C-alpha atoms as a PDB file:
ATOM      1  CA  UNK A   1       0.000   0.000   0.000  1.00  0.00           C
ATOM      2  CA  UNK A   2       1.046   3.820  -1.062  1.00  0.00           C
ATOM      3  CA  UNK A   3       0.040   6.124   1.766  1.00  0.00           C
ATOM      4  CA  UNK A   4      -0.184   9.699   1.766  1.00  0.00           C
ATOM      5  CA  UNK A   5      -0.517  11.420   5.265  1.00  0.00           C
ATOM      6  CA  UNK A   6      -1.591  15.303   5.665  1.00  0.00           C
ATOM      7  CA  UNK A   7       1.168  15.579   2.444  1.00  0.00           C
ATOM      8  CA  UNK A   8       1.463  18.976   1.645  1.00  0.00           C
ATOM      9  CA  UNK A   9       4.239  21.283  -0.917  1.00  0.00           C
ATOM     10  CA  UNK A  10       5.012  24.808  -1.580  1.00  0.00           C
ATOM     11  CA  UNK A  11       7.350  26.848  -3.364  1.00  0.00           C
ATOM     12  CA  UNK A  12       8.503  30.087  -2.404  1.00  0.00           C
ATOM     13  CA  UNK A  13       5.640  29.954   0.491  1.00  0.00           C
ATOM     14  CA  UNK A  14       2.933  29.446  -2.286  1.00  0.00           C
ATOM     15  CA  UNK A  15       1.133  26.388  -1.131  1.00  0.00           C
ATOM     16  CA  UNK A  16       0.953  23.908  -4.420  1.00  0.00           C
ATOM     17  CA  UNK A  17      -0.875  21.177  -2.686  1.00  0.00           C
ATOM     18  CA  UNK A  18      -2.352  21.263   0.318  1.00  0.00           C
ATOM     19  CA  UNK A  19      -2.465  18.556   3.013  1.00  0.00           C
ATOM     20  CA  UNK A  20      -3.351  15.125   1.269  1.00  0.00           C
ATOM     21  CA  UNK A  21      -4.547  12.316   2.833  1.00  0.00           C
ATOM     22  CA  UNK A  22      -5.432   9.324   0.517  1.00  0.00           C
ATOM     23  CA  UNK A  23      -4.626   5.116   0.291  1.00  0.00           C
ATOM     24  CA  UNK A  24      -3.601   3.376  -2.974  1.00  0.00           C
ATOM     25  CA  UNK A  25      -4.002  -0.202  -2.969  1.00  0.00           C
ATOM     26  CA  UNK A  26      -2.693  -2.651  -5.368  1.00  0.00           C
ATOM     27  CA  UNK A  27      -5.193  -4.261  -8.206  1.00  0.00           C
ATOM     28  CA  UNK A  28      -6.283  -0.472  -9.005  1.00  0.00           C
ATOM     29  CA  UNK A  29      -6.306   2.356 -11.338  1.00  0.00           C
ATOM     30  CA  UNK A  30      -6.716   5.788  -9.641  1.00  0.00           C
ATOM     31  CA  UNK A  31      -7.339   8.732 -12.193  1.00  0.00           C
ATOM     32  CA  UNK A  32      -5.787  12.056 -10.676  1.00  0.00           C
ATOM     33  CA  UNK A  33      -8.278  15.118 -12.472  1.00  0.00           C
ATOM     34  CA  UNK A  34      -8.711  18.514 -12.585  1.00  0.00           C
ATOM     35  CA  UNK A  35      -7.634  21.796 -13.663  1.00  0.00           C
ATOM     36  CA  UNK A  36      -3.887  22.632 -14.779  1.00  0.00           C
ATOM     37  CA  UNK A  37      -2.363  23.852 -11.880  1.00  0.00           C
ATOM     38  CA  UNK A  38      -4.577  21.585  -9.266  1.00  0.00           C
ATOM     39  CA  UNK A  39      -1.513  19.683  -8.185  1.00  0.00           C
ATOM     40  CA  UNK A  40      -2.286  16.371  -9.883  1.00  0.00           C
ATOM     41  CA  UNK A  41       1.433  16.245 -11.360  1.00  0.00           C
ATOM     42  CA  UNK A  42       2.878  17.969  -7.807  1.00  0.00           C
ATOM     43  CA  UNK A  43       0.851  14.661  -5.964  1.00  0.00           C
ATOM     44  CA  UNK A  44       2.330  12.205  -8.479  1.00  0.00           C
ATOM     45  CA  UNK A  45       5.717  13.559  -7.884  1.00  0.00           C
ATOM     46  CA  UNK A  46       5.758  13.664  -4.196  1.00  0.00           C
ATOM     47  CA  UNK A  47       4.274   9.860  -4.344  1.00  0.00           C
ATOM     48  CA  UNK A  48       6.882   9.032  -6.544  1.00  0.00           C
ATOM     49  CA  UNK A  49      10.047  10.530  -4.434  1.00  0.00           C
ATOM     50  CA  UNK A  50      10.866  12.836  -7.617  1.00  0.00           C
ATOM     51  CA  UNK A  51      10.418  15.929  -4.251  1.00  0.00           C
ATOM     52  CA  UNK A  52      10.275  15.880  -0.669  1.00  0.00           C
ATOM     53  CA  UNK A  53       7.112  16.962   1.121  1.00  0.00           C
ATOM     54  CA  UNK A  54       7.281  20.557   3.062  1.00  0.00           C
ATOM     55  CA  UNK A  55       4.847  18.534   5.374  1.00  0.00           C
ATOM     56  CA  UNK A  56       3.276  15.442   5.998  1.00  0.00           C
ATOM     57  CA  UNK A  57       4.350  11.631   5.394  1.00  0.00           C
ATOM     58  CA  UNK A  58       4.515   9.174   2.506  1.00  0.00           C
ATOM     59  CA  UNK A  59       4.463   5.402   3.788  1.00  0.00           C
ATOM     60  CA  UNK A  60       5.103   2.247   1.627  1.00  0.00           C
ATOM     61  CA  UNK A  61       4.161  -0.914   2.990  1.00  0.00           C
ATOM     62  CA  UNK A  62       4.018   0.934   6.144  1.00  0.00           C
ATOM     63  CA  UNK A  63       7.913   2.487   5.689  1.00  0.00           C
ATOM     64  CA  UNK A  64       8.697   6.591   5.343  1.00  0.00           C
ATOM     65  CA  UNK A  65       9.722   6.805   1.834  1.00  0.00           C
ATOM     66  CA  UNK A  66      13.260   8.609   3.436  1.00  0.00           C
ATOM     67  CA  UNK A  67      13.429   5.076   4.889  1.00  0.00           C
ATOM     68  CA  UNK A  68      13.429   3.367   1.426  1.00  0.00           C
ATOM     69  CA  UNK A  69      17.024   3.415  -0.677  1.00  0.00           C
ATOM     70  CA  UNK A  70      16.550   4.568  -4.121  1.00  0.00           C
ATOM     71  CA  UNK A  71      17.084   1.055  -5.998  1.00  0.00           C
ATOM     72  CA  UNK A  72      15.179  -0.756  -3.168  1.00  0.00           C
ATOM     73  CA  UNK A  73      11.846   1.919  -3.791  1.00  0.00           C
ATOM     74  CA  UNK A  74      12.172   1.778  -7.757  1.00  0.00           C
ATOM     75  CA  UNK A  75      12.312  -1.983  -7.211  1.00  0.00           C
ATOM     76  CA  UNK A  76       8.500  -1.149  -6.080  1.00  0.00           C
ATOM     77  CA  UNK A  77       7.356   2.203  -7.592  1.00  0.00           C
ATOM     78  CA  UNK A  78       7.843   3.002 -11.035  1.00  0.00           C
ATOM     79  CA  UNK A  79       7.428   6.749 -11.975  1.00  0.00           C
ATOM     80  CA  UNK A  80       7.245   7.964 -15.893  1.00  0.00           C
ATOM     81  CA  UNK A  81       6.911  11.566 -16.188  1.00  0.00           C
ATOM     82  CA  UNK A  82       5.272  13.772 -18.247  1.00  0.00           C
ATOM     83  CA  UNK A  83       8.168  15.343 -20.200  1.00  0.00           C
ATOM     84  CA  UNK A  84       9.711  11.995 -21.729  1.00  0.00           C
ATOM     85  CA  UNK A  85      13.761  11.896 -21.194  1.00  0.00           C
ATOM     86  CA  UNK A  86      15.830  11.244 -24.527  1.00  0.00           C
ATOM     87  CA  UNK A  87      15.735   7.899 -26.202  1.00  0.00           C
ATOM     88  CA  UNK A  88      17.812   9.206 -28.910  1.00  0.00           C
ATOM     89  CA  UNK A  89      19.625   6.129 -30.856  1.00  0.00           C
ATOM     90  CA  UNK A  90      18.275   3.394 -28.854  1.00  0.00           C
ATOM     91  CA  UNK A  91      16.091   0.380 -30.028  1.00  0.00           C
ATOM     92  CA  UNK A  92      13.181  -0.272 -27.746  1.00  0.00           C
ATOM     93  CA  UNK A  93      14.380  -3.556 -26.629  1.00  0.00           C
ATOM     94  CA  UNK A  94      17.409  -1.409 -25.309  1.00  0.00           C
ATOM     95  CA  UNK A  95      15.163   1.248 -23.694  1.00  0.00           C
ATOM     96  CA  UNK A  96      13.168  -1.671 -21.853  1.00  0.00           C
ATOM     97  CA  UNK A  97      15.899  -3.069 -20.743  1.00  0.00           C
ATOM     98  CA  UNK A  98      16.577   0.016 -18.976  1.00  0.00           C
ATOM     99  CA  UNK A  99      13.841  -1.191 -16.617  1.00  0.00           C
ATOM    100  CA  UNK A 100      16.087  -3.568 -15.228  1.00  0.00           C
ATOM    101  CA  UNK A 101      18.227  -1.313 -13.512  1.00  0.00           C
ATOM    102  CA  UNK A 102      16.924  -1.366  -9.929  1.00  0.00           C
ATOM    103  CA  UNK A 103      17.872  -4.805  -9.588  1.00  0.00           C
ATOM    104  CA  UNK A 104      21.458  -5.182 -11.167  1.00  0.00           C
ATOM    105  CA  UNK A 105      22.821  -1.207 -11.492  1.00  0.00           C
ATOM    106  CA  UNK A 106      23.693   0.688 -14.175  1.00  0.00           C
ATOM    107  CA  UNK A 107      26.279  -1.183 -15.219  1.00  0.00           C
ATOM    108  CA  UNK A 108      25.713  -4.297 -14.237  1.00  0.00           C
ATOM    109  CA  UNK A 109      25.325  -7.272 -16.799  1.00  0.00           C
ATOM    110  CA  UNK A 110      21.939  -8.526 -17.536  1.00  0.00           C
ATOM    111  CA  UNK A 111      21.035 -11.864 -16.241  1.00  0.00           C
ATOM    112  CA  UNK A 112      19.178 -14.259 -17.614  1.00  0.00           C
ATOM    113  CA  UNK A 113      16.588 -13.184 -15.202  1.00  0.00           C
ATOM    114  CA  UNK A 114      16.854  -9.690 -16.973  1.00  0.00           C
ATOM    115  CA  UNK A 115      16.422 -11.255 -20.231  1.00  0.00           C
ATOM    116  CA  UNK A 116      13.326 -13.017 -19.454  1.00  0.00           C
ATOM    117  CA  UNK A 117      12.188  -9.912 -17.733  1.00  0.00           C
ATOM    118  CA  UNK A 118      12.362  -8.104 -20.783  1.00  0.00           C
ATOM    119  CA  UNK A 119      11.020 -10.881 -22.769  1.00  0.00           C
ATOM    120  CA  UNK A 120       8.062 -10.775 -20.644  1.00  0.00           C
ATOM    121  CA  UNK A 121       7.262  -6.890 -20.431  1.00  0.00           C
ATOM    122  CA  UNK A 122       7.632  -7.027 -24.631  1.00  0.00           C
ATOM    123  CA  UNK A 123       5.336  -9.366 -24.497  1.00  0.00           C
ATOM    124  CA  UNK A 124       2.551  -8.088 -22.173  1.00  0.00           C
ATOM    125  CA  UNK A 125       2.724  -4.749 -23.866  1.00  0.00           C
ATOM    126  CA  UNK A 126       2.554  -6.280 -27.273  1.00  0.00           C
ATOM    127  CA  UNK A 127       5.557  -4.335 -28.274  1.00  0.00           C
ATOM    128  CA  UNK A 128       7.138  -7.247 -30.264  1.00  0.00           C
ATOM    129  CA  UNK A 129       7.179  -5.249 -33.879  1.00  0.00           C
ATOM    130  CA  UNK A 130       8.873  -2.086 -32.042  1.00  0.00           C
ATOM    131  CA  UNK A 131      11.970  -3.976 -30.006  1.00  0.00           C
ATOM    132  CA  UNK A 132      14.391  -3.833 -32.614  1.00  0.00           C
ATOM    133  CA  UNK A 133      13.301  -0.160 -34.269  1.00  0.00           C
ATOM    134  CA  UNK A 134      14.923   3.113 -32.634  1.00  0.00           C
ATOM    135  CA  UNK A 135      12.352   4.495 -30.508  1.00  0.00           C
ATOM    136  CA  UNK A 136      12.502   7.914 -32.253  1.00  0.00           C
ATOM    137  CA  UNK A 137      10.984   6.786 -35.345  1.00  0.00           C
ATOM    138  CA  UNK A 138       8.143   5.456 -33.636  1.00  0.00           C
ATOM    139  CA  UNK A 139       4.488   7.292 -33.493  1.00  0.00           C
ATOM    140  CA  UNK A 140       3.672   8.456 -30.201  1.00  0.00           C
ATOM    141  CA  UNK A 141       1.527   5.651 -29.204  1.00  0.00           C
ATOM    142  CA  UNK A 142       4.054   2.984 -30.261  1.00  0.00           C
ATOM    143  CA  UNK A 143       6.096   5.155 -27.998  1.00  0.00           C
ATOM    144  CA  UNK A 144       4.283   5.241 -25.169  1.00  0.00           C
ATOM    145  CA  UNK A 145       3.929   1.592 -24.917  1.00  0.00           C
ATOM    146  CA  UNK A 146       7.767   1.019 -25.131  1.00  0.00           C
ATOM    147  CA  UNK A 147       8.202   2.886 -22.327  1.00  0.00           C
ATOM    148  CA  UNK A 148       5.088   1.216 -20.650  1.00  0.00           C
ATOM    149  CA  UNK A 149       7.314  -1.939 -21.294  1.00  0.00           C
ATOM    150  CA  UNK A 150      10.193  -0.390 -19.814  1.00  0.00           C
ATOM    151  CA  UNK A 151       8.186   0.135 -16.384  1.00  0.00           C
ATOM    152  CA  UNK A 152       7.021  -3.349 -16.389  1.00  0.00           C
ATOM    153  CA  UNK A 153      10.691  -5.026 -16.917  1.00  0.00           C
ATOM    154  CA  UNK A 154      11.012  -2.920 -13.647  1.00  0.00           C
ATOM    155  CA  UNK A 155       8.780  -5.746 -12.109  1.00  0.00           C
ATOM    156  CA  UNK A 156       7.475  -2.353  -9.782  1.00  0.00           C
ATOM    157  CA  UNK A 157       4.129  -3.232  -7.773  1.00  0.00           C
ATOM    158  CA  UNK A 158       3.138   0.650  -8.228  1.00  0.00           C
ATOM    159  CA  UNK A 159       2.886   2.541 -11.520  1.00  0.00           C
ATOM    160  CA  UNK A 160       2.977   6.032 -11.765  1.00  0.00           C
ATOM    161  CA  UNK A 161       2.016   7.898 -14.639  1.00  0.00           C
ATOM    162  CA  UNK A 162       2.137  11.783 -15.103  1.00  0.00           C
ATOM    163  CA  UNK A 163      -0.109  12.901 -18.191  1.00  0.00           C
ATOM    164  CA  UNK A 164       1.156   9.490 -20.607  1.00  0.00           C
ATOM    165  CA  UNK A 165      -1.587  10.751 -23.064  1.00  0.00           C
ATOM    166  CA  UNK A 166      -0.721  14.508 -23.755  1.00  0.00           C
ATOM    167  CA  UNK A 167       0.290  14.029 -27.089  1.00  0.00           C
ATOM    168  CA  UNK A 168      -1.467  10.818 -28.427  1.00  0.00           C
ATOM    169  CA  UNK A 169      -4.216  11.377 -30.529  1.00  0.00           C
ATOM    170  CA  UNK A 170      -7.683   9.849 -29.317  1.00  0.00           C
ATOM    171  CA  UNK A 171      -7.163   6.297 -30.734  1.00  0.00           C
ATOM    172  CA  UNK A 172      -4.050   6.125 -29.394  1.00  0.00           C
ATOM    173  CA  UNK A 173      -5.114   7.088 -25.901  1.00  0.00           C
ATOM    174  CA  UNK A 174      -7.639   4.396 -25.863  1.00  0.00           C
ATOM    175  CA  UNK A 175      -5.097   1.936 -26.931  1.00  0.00           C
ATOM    176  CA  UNK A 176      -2.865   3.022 -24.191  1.00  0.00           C
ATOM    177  CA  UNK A 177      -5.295   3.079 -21.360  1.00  0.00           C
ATOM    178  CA  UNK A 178      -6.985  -0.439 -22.281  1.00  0.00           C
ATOM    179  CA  UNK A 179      -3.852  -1.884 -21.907  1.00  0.00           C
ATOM    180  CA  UNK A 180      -3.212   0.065 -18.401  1.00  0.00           C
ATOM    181  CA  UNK A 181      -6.770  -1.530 -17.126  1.00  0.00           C
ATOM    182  CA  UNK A 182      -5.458  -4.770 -18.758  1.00  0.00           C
ATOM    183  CA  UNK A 183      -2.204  -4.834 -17.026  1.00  0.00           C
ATOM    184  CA  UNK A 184      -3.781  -3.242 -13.929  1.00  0.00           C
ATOM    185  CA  UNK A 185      -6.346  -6.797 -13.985  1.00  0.00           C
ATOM    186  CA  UNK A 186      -3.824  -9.136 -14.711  1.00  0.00           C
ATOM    187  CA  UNK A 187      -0.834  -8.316 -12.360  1.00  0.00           C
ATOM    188  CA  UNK A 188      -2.840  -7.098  -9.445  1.00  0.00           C
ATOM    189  CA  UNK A 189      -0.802  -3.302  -9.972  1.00  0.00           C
ATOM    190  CA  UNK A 190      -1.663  -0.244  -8.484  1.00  0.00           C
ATOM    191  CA  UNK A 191      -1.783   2.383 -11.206  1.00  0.00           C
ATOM    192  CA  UNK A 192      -1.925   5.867 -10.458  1.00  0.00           C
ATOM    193  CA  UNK A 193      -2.194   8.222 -13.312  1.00  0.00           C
ATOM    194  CA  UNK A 194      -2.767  11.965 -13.887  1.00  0.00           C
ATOM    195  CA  UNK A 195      -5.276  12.291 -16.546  1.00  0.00           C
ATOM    196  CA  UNK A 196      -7.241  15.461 -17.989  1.00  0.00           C
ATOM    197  CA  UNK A 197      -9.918  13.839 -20.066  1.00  0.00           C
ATOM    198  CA  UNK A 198     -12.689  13.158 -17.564  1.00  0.00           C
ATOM    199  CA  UNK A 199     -14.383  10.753 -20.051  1.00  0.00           C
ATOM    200  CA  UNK A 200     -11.691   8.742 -19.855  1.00  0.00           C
ATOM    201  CA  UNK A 201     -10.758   8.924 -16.689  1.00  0.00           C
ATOM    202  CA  UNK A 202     -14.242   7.870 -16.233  1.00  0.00           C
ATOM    203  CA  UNK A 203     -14.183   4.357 -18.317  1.00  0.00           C
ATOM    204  CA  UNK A 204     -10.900   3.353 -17.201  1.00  0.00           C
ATOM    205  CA  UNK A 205     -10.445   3.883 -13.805  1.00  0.00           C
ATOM    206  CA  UNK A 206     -11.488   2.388 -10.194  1.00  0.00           C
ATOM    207  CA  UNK A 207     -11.462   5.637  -8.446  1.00  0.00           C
ATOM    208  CA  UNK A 208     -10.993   9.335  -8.946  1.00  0.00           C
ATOM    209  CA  UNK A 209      -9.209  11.703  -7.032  1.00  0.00           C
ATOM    210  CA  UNK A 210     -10.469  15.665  -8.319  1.00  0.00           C
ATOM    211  CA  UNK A 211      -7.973  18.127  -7.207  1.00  0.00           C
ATOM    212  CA  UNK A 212      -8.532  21.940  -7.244  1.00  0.00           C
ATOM    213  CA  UNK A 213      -6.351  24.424  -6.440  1.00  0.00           C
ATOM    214  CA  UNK A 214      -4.192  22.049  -4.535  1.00  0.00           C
ATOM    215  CA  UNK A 215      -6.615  20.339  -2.337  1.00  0.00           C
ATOM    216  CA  UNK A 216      -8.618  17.085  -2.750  1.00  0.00           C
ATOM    217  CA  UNK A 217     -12.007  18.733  -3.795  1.00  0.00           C
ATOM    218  CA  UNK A 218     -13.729  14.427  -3.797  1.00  0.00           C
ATOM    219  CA  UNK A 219     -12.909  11.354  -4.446  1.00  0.00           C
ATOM    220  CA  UNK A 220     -14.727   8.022  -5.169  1.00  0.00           C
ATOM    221  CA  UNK A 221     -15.266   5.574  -7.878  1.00  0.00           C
ATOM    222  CA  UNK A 222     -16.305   7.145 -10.898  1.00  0.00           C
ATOM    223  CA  UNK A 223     -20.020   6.522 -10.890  1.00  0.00           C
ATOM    224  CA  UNK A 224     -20.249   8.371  -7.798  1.00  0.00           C
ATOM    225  CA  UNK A 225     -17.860  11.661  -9.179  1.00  0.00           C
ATOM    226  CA  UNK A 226     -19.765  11.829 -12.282  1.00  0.00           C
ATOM    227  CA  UNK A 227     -22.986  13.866 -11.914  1.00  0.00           C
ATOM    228  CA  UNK A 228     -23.504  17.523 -13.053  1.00  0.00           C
ATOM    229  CA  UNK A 229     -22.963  19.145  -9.930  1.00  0.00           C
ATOM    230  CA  UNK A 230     -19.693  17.372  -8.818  1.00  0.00           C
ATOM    231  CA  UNK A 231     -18.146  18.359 -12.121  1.00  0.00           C
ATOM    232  CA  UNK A 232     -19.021  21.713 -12.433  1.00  0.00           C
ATOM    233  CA  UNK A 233     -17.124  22.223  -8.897  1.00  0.00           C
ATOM    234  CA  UNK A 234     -14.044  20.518 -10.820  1.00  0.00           C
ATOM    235  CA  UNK A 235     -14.124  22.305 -13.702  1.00  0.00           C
ATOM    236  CA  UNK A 236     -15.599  25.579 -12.831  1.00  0.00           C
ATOM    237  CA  UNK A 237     -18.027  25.016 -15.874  1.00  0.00           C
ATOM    238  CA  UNK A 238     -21.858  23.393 -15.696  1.00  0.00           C
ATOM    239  CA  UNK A 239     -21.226  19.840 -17.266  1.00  0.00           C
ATOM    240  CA  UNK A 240     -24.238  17.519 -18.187  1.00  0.00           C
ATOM    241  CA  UNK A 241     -23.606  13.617 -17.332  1.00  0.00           C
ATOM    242  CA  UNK A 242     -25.102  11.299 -19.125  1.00  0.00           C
ATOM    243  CA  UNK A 243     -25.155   7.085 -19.811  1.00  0.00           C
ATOM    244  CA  UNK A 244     -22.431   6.318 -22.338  1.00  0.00           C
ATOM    245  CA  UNK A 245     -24.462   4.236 -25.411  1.00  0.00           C
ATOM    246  CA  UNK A 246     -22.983   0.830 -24.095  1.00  0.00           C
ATOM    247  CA  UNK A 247     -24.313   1.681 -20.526  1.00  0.00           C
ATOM    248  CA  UNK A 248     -21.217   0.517 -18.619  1.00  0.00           C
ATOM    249  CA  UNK A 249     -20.037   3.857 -17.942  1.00  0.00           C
ATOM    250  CA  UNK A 250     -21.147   7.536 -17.539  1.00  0.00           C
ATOM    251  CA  UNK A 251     -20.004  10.199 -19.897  1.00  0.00           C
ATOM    252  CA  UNK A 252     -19.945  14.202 -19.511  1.00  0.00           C
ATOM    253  CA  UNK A 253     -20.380  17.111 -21.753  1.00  0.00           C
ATOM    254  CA  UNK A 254     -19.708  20.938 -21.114  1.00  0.00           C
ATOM    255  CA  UNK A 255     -23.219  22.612 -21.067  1.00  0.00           C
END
């Protein structure tokens, strides 16, 4: 379990998220919504160990993040941020294999654990076609799910995603997040990702967390966060919610 208690940041003295208390559990996706400048990427962050808290405390498995060594955490929580580093003249299976470096170093040889690790994470995120191409000739959806590959050769229990579908175009995002749920089902993960499309965020995930102006404005499973009035407190804009056409999900349009 990833457990945030009374976290709070600032910069400067300007308060960027106020005190958080929340539970992630494994076998979940949690969509992080709202505004820009809500704090959804500052929580994802501080969860992550990419900043300290100003206040408050961050347990994992019950242990102060300070408490956990950097290889020992990433071994367990897997960040990607939103801003992508370079993958400039490597294939993807080299990028994967990237993911193996909480458990053998930087330099470190790969294994034949590591091997099969990567093997496995090509596999689940039906990258198989992209392994051997040079990740910068790939569209950004092919892209995305290399490096979605590269968090699950990790073999991390948490995933942490900061906006992954900012610059995928909309049948790229759905490709993306079905295989998120899909991977989220199947190896009992705790996802936690910061999403601004709430119809999305709707269909995909076990429970949203709406931030505004740095504070946890709700939070429940998405059946219970979509009506008019809960939106409209969000987003600062009336929103009409309605029963998506295949009636397994609610959808919402600005009025």
């Amino acid at each position: 379990m990833l457990e945030a208690n009374g976290v709070s940041f600032e910069v400067d003295g300007k308060p960027l998220l106020k005190p958080v208390d929340h539970r992630f559990e494994e076998g979940k996706t949690y969509g992080l919504i709202g505004h820009n400048g809500s704090g959804k990427s500052t929580l994802i962050k501080l969860l992550a160990q990419q900043q300290p808290a100003n206040q408050g405390e961050i347990r994992l498995d019950g242990r102060p993040l300070g408490e956990w060594g950097q290889r020992e955490f990433a071994r367990q929580v897997a960040y990607l941020p939103q801003h992508l580093p370079s993958a400039e003249n490597l294939t993807g299976r080299e990028l994967i294999g990237f993911g193996r470096y909480p458990w053998h170093g930087l330099l470190g040889r790969h294994t034949a654990e590591d091997k099969t690790a990567v093997l496995r994470a090509i596999e689940l995120s039906h990258t198989e076609a992209f392994a051997d191409r040079l990740v910068d000739t790939l569209s950004g959806g092919e892209r995305q799910r290399v490096w979605l590959a590269m968090l699950l050769a990790q073999q991390s229990r948490f995933l942490l995603l900061d906006e992954p579908l900012a610059a995928l175009d909309i049948a790229h995002q759905m490709e993306v997040l079905a295989l998120i749920r899909k991977l989220c089902d199947e190896l009992k993960l705790c996802v936690i990702i910061v999403l601004h499309d709430i119809n999305m965020a709707s269909r995909y995930c076990d429970e949203l967390l709406a931030l505004h102006s740095g504070r946890v404005l709700a939070h429940g499973p998405p059946h219970e966060m979509m009506t008019d009035a809960t939106l409209e407190a969000i987003y600062g804009l009336p929103m009409q919610v309605m029963t998506h056409p295949s009636g397994d999900h609610r959808i919402a349009v600005a009025c």
